[in-house]
């Protein structure tokens, strides 16, 4: 199954030169992707404030839980975008450089993401 994310152009070098040295552990996202992620996170912050208000106003629990599920879904979307970019850039670059250890690191990250 191929991950397809409309926010990432498959012809664009997502993190060009970002993972050349393992010690650096820094990535560079194209401005378009960074702007998209920032917008999503700003909306999530607003959703969190909304959930707090619902609780403060003694809103019916089911309604609060529905809003929490929406926040979790939004966070999962941010994670998927970041994971796809990471795999298409940092992971691929490190494997091409002979650093197979990145696969183990990626698996730890994926397992952490899948925990509930």
Tab-separated table of N, CA and C in Angstrom:
chain	number	residue	atom	x	y	z
A	1	UNK	N	0.842	-1.174	0.000
A	1	UNK	CA	0.000	0.000	0.000
A	1	UNK	C	0.890	1.240	0.000
A	2	UNK	N	0.643	2.155	-0.875
A	2	UNK	CA	1.434	3.365	-0.990
A	2	UNK	C	0.742	4.493	-0.227
A	3	UNK	N	1.502	5.160	0.639
A	3	UNK	CA	0.955	6.310	1.340
A	3	UNK	C	0.858	7.468	0.368
A	4	UNK	N	-0.304	8.059	0.295
A	4	UNK	CA	-0.474	9.206	-0.570
A	4	UNK	C	-0.985	10.347	0.277
A	5	UNK	N	-0.249	11.421	0.268
A	5	UNK	CA	-0.620	12.581	1.048
A	5	UNK	C	-0.621	13.782	0.121
A	6	UNK	N	-1.782	14.407	-0.076
A	6	UNK	CA	-1.837	15.543	-0.986
A	6	UNK	C	-0.980	16.719	-0.532
A	7	UNK	N	-0.583	16.735	0.729
A	7	UNK	CA	0.241	17.821	1.239
A	7	UNK	C	1.706	17.642	0.864
A	8	UNK	N	2.078	16.449	0.417
A	8	UNK	CA	3.462	16.181	0.053
A	8	UNK	C	3.533	15.880	-1.437
A	9	UNK	N	4.299	16.658	-2.155
A	9	UNK	CA	4.508	16.458	-3.581
A	9	UNK	C	5.558	15.372	-3.743
A	10	UNK	N	5.226	14.237	-4.397
A	10	UNK	CA	6.184	13.136	-4.515
A	10	UNK	C	7.435	13.509	-5.296
A	11	UNK	N	7.389	14.558	-6.093
A	11	UNK	CA	8.566	14.976	-6.845
A	11	UNK	C	9.424	15.952	-6.069
A	12	UNK	N	8.907	16.425	-4.931
A	12	UNK	CA	9.621	17.413	-4.135
A	12	UNK	C	10.512	16.718	-3.118
A	13	UNK	N	11.726	17.187	-2.966
A	13	UNK	CA	12.611	16.678	-1.924
A	13	UNK	C	12.097	17.244	-0.608
A	14	UNK	N	11.479	16.409	0.198
A	14	UNK	CA	10.814	16.875	1.400
A	14	UNK	C	11.800	17.447	2.401
A	15	UNK	N	12.826	16.721	2.714
A	15	UNK	CA	13.785	17.151	3.731
A	15	UNK	C	15.183	17.128	3.146
A	16	UNK	N	15.358	17.757	2.021
A	16	UNK	CA	16.637	17.677	1.330
A	16	UNK	C	17.785	18.056	2.248
A	17	UNK	N	18.701	17.112	2.411
A	17	UNK	CA	19.878	17.353	3.238
A	17	UNK	C	19.598	17.340	4.723
A	18	UNK	N	18.411	17.009	5.116
A	18	UNK	CA	18.035	17.132	6.521
A	18	UNK	C	18.633	16.050	7.395
A	19	UNK	N	18.856	14.894	6.852
A	19	UNK	CA	19.267	13.766	7.675
A	19	UNK	C	20.659	13.284	7.328
A	20	UNK	N	21.480	14.155	6.803
A	20	UNK	CA	22.814	13.751	6.386
A	20	UNK	C	23.654	13.247	7.543
A	21	UNK	N	23.482	13.851	8.720
A	21	UNK	CA	24.222	13.377	9.888
A	21	UNK	C	23.233	12.962	10.955
A	22	UNK	N	23.431	11.783	11.479
A	22	UNK	CA	22.532	11.233	12.488
A	22	UNK	C	22.566	12.067	13.775
A	23	UNK	N	23.733	12.616	14.109
A	23	UNK	CA	23.874	13.369	15.355
A	23	UNK	C	23.018	14.630	15.349
A	24	UNK	N	22.845	15.203	14.164
A	24	UNK	CA	22.117	16.458	14.043
A	24	UNK	C	20.649	16.299	14.428
A	25	UNK	N	20.018	15.229	13.973
A	25	UNK	CA	18.625	14.895	14.262
A	25	UNK	C	17.700	16.098	14.131
A	26	UNK	N	17.797	16.738	13.011
A	26	UNK	CA	16.957	17.895	12.725
A	26	UNK	C	16.411	17.714	11.318
A	27	UNK	N	15.191	18.124	11.101
A	27	UNK	CA	14.641	18.018	9.755
A	27	UNK	C	14.192	19.395	9.281
A	28	UNK	N	14.057	19.491	8.002
A	28	UNK	CA	13.592	20.726	7.392
A	28	UNK	C	12.396	20.382	6.532
A	29	UNK	N	11.270	20.952	6.891
A	29	UNK	CA	10.058	20.728	6.109
A	29	UNK	C	9.879	21.891	5.146
A	30	UNK	N	9.429	21.604	3.934
A	30	UNK	CA	9.136	22.709	3.014
A	30	UNK	C	8.140	23.668	3.676
A	31	UNK	N	8.229	24.937	3.322
A	31	UNK	CA	7.357	25.944	3.937
A	31	UNK	C	5.883	25.591	3.814
A	32	UNK	N	5.487	25.003	2.683
A	32	UNK	CA	4.081	24.638	2.473
A	32	UNK	C	3.636	23.579	3.479
A	33	UNK	N	4.477	22.585	3.716
A	33	UNK	CA	4.148	21.521	4.670
A	33	UNK	C	4.144	22.076	6.088
A	34	UNK	N	5.150	22.888	6.408
A	34	UNK	CA	5.234	23.478	7.744
A	34	UNK	C	4.001	24.352	8.021
A	35	UNK	N	3.580	25.122	7.033
A	35	UNK	CA	2.398	25.969	7.182
A	35	UNK	C	1.148	25.121	7.400
A	36	UNK	N	1.033	24.030	6.649
A	36	UNK	CA	-0.100	23.121	6.797
A	36	UNK	C	-0.123	22.527	8.206
A	37	UNK	N	1.025	22.042	8.663
A	37	UNK	CA	1.097	21.445	10.000
A	37	UNK	C	0.781	22.481	11.081
A	38	UNK	N	1.308	23.677	10.921
A	38	UNK	CA	1.050	24.743	11.896
A	38	UNK	C	-0.434	25.079	11.948
A	39	UNK	N	-1.071	25.175	10.798
A	39	UNK	CA	-2.514	25.458	10.761
A	39	UNK	C	-3.309	24.363	11.458
A	40	UNK	N	-2.932	23.124	11.176
A	40	UNK	CA	-3.627	22.005	11.817
A	40	UNK	C	-3.459	22.054	13.339
A	41	UNK	N	-2.231	22.335	13.784
A	41	UNK	CA	-1.975	22.389	15.229
A	41	UNK	C	-2.699	23.558	15.879
A	42	UNK	N	-2.824	24.679	15.182
A	42	UNK	CA	-3.587	25.810	15.714
A	42	UNK	C	-5.061	25.436	15.888
A	43	UNK	N	-5.609	24.711	14.898
A	43	UNK	CA	-7.002	24.261	15.031
A	43	UNK	C	-7.149	23.304	16.207
A	44	UNK	N	-6.164	22.415	16.381
A	44	UNK	CA	-6.215	21.452	17.482
A	44	UNK	C	-6.183	22.194	18.820
A	45	UNK	N	-5.331	23.224	18.920
A	45	UNK	CA	-5.306	24.035	20.153
A	45	UNK	C	-6.677	24.613	20.443
A	46	UNK	N	-7.345	25.105	19.410
A	46	UNK	CA	-8.697	25.639	19.587
A	46	UNK	C	-9.671	24.567	20.035
A	47	UNK	N	-9.539	23.371	19.463
A	47	UNK	CA	-10.405	22.268	19.867
A	47	UNK	C	-10.182	21.908	21.335
A	48	UNK	N	-8.938	21.911	21.766
A	48	UNK	CA	-8.628	21.586	23.167
A	48	UNK	C	-9.260	22.621	24.093
A	49	UNK	N	-9.132	23.903	23.731
A	49	UNK	CA	-9.771	24.953	24.544
A	49	UNK	C	-11.282	24.747	24.587
A	50	UNK	N	-11.844	24.320	23.449
A	50	UNK	CA	-13.280	24.046	23.400
A	50	UNK	C	-13.670	22.898	24.318
A	51	UNK	N	-12.862	21.854	24.358
A	51	UNK	CA	-13.141	20.724	25.255
A	51	UNK	C	-13.093	21.189	26.711
A	52	UNK	N	-12.102	22.023	27.036
A	52	UNK	CA	-12.008	22.547	28.412
A	52	UNK	C	-13.278	23.323	28.773
A	53	UNK	N	-13.757	24.152	27.832
A	53	UNK	CA	-14.987	24.917	28.097
A	53	UNK	C	-16.184	23.987	28.278
A	54	UNK	N	-16.238	22.926	27.472
A	54	UNK	CA	-17.344	21.977	27.616
A	54	UNK	C	-17.349	21.367	29.012
A	55	UNK	N	-16.175	21.001	29.492
A	55	UNK	CA	-16.076	20.404	30.826
A	55	UNK	C	-16.427	21.429	31.893
A	56	UNK	N	-15.898	22.648	31.756
A	56	UNK	CA	-16.207	23.701	32.733
A	56	UNK	C	-17.697	24.014	32.777
A	57	UNK	N	-18.383	23.855	31.637
A	57	UNK	CA	-19.815	24.150	31.559
A	57	UNK	C	-20.690	22.929	31.812
A	58	UNK	N	-20.084	21.867	32.325
A	58	UNK	CA	-20.813	20.633	32.646
A	58	UNK	C	-21.601	20.086	31.461
A	59	UNK	N	-20.995	20.129	30.286
A	59	UNK	CA	-21.632	19.608	29.076
A	59	UNK	C	-21.769	18.094	29.190
A	60	UNK	N	-22.814	17.563	28.601
A	60	UNK	CA	-23.096	16.138	28.610
A	60	UNK	C	-21.855	15.360	28.171
A	61	UNK	N	-21.500	14.341	28.926
A	61	UNK	CA	-20.254	13.584	28.721
A	61	UNK	C	-20.096	13.071	27.298
A	62	UNK	N	-21.158	12.561	26.700
A	62	UNK	CA	-21.066	12.010	25.356
A	62	UNK	C	-20.626	13.082	24.357
A	63	UNK	N	-21.103	14.302	24.538
A	63	UNK	CA	-20.716	15.398	23.656
A	63	UNK	C	-19.237	15.746	23.826
A	64	UNK	N	-18.761	15.713	25.058
A	64	UNK	CA	-17.348	15.985	25.323
A	64	UNK	C	-16.485	14.881	24.706
A	65	UNK	N	-16.896	13.642	24.897
A	65	UNK	CA	-16.142	12.514	24.340
A	65	UNK	C	-16.080	12.580	22.816
A	66	UNK	N	-17.143	13.026	22.185
A	66	UNK	CA	-17.158	13.192	20.736
A	66	UNK	C	-16.120	14.224	20.304
A	67	UNK	N	-16.025	15.313	21.048
A	67	UNK	CA	-15.042	16.351	20.728
A	67	UNK	C	-13.614	15.853	20.967
A	68	UNK	N	-13.422	15.064	22.011
A	68	UNK	CA	-12.093	14.493	22.278
A	68	UNK	C	-11.694	13.560	21.144
A	69	UNK	N	-12.634	12.777	20.639
A	69	UNK	CA	-12.347	11.888	19.509
A	69	UNK	C	-11.934	12.701	18.279
A	70	UNK	N	-12.558	13.854	18.083
A	70	UNK	CA	-12.199	14.720	16.953
A	70	UNK	C	-10.774	15.244	17.105
A	71	UNK	N	-10.392	15.601	18.337
A	71	UNK	CA	-9.024	16.079	18.601
A	71	UNK	C	-8.025	14.958	18.323
A	72	UNK	N	-8.331	13.764	18.790
A	72	UNK	CA	-7.431	12.635	18.562
A	72	UNK	C	-7.270	12.346	17.072
A	73	UNK	N	-8.346	12.435	16.338
A	73	UNK	CA	-8.287	12.220	14.897
A	73	UNK	C	-7.423	13.286	14.225
A	74	UNK	N	-7.571	14.521	14.648
A	74	UNK	CA	-6.772	15.608	14.082
A	74	UNK	C	-5.289	15.409	14.388
A	75	UNK	N	-4.964	14.992	15.599
A	75	UNK	CA	-3.567	14.711	15.956
A	75	UNK	C	-3.017	13.546	15.144
A	76	UNK	N	-3.844	12.536	14.923
A	76	UNK	CA	-3.418	11.400	14.104
A	76	UNK	C	-3.096	11.847	12.678
A	77	UNK	N	-3.851	12.797	12.159
A	77	UNK	CA	-3.573	13.318	10.817
A	77	UNK	C	-2.223	14.018	10.768
A	78	UNK	N	-1.913	14.799	11.789
A	78	UNK	CA	-0.608	15.463	11.859
A	78	UNK	C	0.492	14.412	11.923
A	79	UNK	N	0.287	13.390	12.726
A	79	UNK	CA	1.285	12.318	12.843
A	79	UNK	C	1.512	11.623	11.513
A	80	UNK	N	0.440	11.349	10.778
A	80	UNK	CA	0.578	10.663	9.484
A	80	UNK	C	1.378	11.507	8.493
A	81	UNK	N	1.119	12.800	8.470
A	81	UNK	CA	1.860	13.680	7.561
A	81	UNK	C	3.343	13.673	7.924
A	82	UNK	N	3.644	13.796	9.210
A	82	UNK	CA	5.037	13.792	9.650
A	82	UNK	C	5.709	12.445	9.382
A	83	UNK	N	5.003	11.361	9.655
A	83	UNK	CA	5.565	10.030	9.437
A	83	UNK	C	5.862	9.794	7.960
A	84	UNK	N	4.950	10.181	7.104
A	84	UNK	CA	5.160	9.987	5.672
A	84	UNK	C	6.375	10.783	5.194
A	85	UNK	N	6.473	12.025	5.616
A	85	UNK	CA	7.625	12.835	5.241
A	85	UNK	C	8.918	12.251	5.770
A	86	UNK	N	8.882	11.762	7.000
A	86	UNK	CA	10.064	11.163	7.624
A	86	UNK	C	10.513	9.930	6.845
A	87	UNK	N	9.550	9.085	6.483
A	87	UNK	CA	9.889	7.859	5.765
A	87	UNK	C	10.431	8.159	4.374
A	88	UNK	N	9.848	9.145	3.705
A	88	UNK	CA	10.255	9.457	2.338
A	88	UNK	C	11.561	10.229	2.275
A	89	UNK	N	12.009	10.738	3.395
A	89	UNK	CA	13.235	11.533	3.358
A	89	UNK	C	14.282	10.942	4.290
A	90	UNK	N	14.166	11.185	5.555
A	90	UNK	CA	15.189	10.782	6.528
A	90	UNK	C	15.481	9.284	6.471
A	91	UNK	N	14.440	8.480	6.500
A	91	UNK	CA	14.630	7.033	6.527
A	91	UNK	C	15.293	6.559	5.240
A	92	UNK	N	14.778	7.016	4.104
A	92	UNK	CA	15.346	6.616	2.817
A	92	UNK	C	16.803	7.068	2.724
A	93	UNK	N	17.091	8.303	3.112
A	93	UNK	CA	18.464	8.824	3.036
A	93	UNK	C	19.417	8.006	3.903
A	94	UNK	N	18.981	7.669	5.105
A	94	UNK	CA	19.862	6.925	6.010
A	94	UNK	C	20.081	5.498	5.519
A	95	UNK	N	19.059	4.876	4.948
A	95	UNK	CA	19.226	3.525	4.395
A	95	UNK	C	20.195	3.574	3.224
A	96	UNK	N	20.018	4.551	2.353
A	96	UNK	CA	20.935	4.687	1.203
A	96	UNK	C	22.370	4.927	1.658
A	97	UNK	N	22.523	5.559	2.828
A	97	UNK	CA	23.864	5.820	3.366
A	97	UNK	C	24.419	4.611	4.112
A	98	UNK	N	23.643	3.522	4.154
A	98	UNK	CA	24.104	2.299	4.803
A	98	UNK	C	23.733	2.191	6.267
A	99	UNK	N	22.914	3.085	6.753
A	99	UNK	CA	22.509	3.089	8.162
A	99	UNK	C	21.190	2.335	8.308
A	100	UNK	N	21.276	1.011	8.423
A	100	UNK	CA	20.073	0.185	8.557
A	100	UNK	C	19.442	0.290	9.944
A	101	UNK	N	20.162	0.872	10.893
A	101	UNK	CA	19.646	1.057	12.249
A	101	UNK	C	18.382	1.923	12.251
A	102	UNK	N	18.221	2.734	11.220
A	102	UNK	CA	17.069	3.618	11.139
A	102	UNK	C	15.760	2.824	11.080
A	103	UNK	N	15.813	1.603	10.554
A	103	UNK	CA	14.601	0.776	10.481
A	103	UNK	C	14.134	0.416	11.887
A	104	UNK	N	15.068	0.041	12.757
A	104	UNK	CA	14.710	-0.268	14.145
A	104	UNK	C	14.138	0.965	14.832
A	105	UNK	N	14.768	2.120	14.596
A	105	UNK	CA	14.281	3.375	15.179
A	105	UNK	C	12.861	3.670	14.698
A	106	UNK	N	12.628	3.470	13.405
A	106	UNK	CA	11.305	3.707	12.832
A	106	UNK	C	10.269	2.769	13.443
A	107	UNK	N	10.637	1.507	13.630
A	107	UNK	CA	9.693	0.550	14.206
A	107	UNK	C	9.322	0.930	15.635
A	108	UNK	N	10.278	1.407	16.421
A	108	UNK	CA	9.980	1.872	17.782
A	108	UNK	C	8.987	3.024	17.718
A	109	UNK	N	9.223	3.939	16.785
A	109	UNK	CA	8.322	5.096	16.640
A	109	UNK	C	6.924	4.651	16.237
A	110	UNK	N	6.832	3.751	15.275
A	110	UNK	CA	5.526	3.267	14.820
A	110	UNK	C	4.801	2.543	15.954
A	111	UNK	N	5.497	1.717	16.706
A	111	UNK	CA	4.877	1.030	17.839
A	111	UNK	C	4.379	2.029	18.871
A	112	UNK	N	5.173	3.056	19.130
A	112	UNK	CA	4.765	4.093	20.076
A	112	UNK	C	3.502	4.801	19.584
A	113	UNK	N	3.435	5.068	18.293
A	113	UNK	CA	2.268	5.738	17.724
A	113	UNK	C	1.020	4.871	17.796
A	114	UNK	N	1.204	3.563	17.742
A	114	UNK	CA	0.059	2.653	17.710
A	114	UNK	C	-0.468	2.308	19.100
A	115	UNK	N	0.272	2.665	20.142
A	115	UNK	CA	-0.185	2.379	21.506
A	115	UNK	C	-1.468	3.145	21.782
A	116	UNK	N	-2.306	2.554	22.544
A	116	UNK	CA	-3.552	3.219	22.942
A	116	UNK	C	-3.698	3.159	24.418
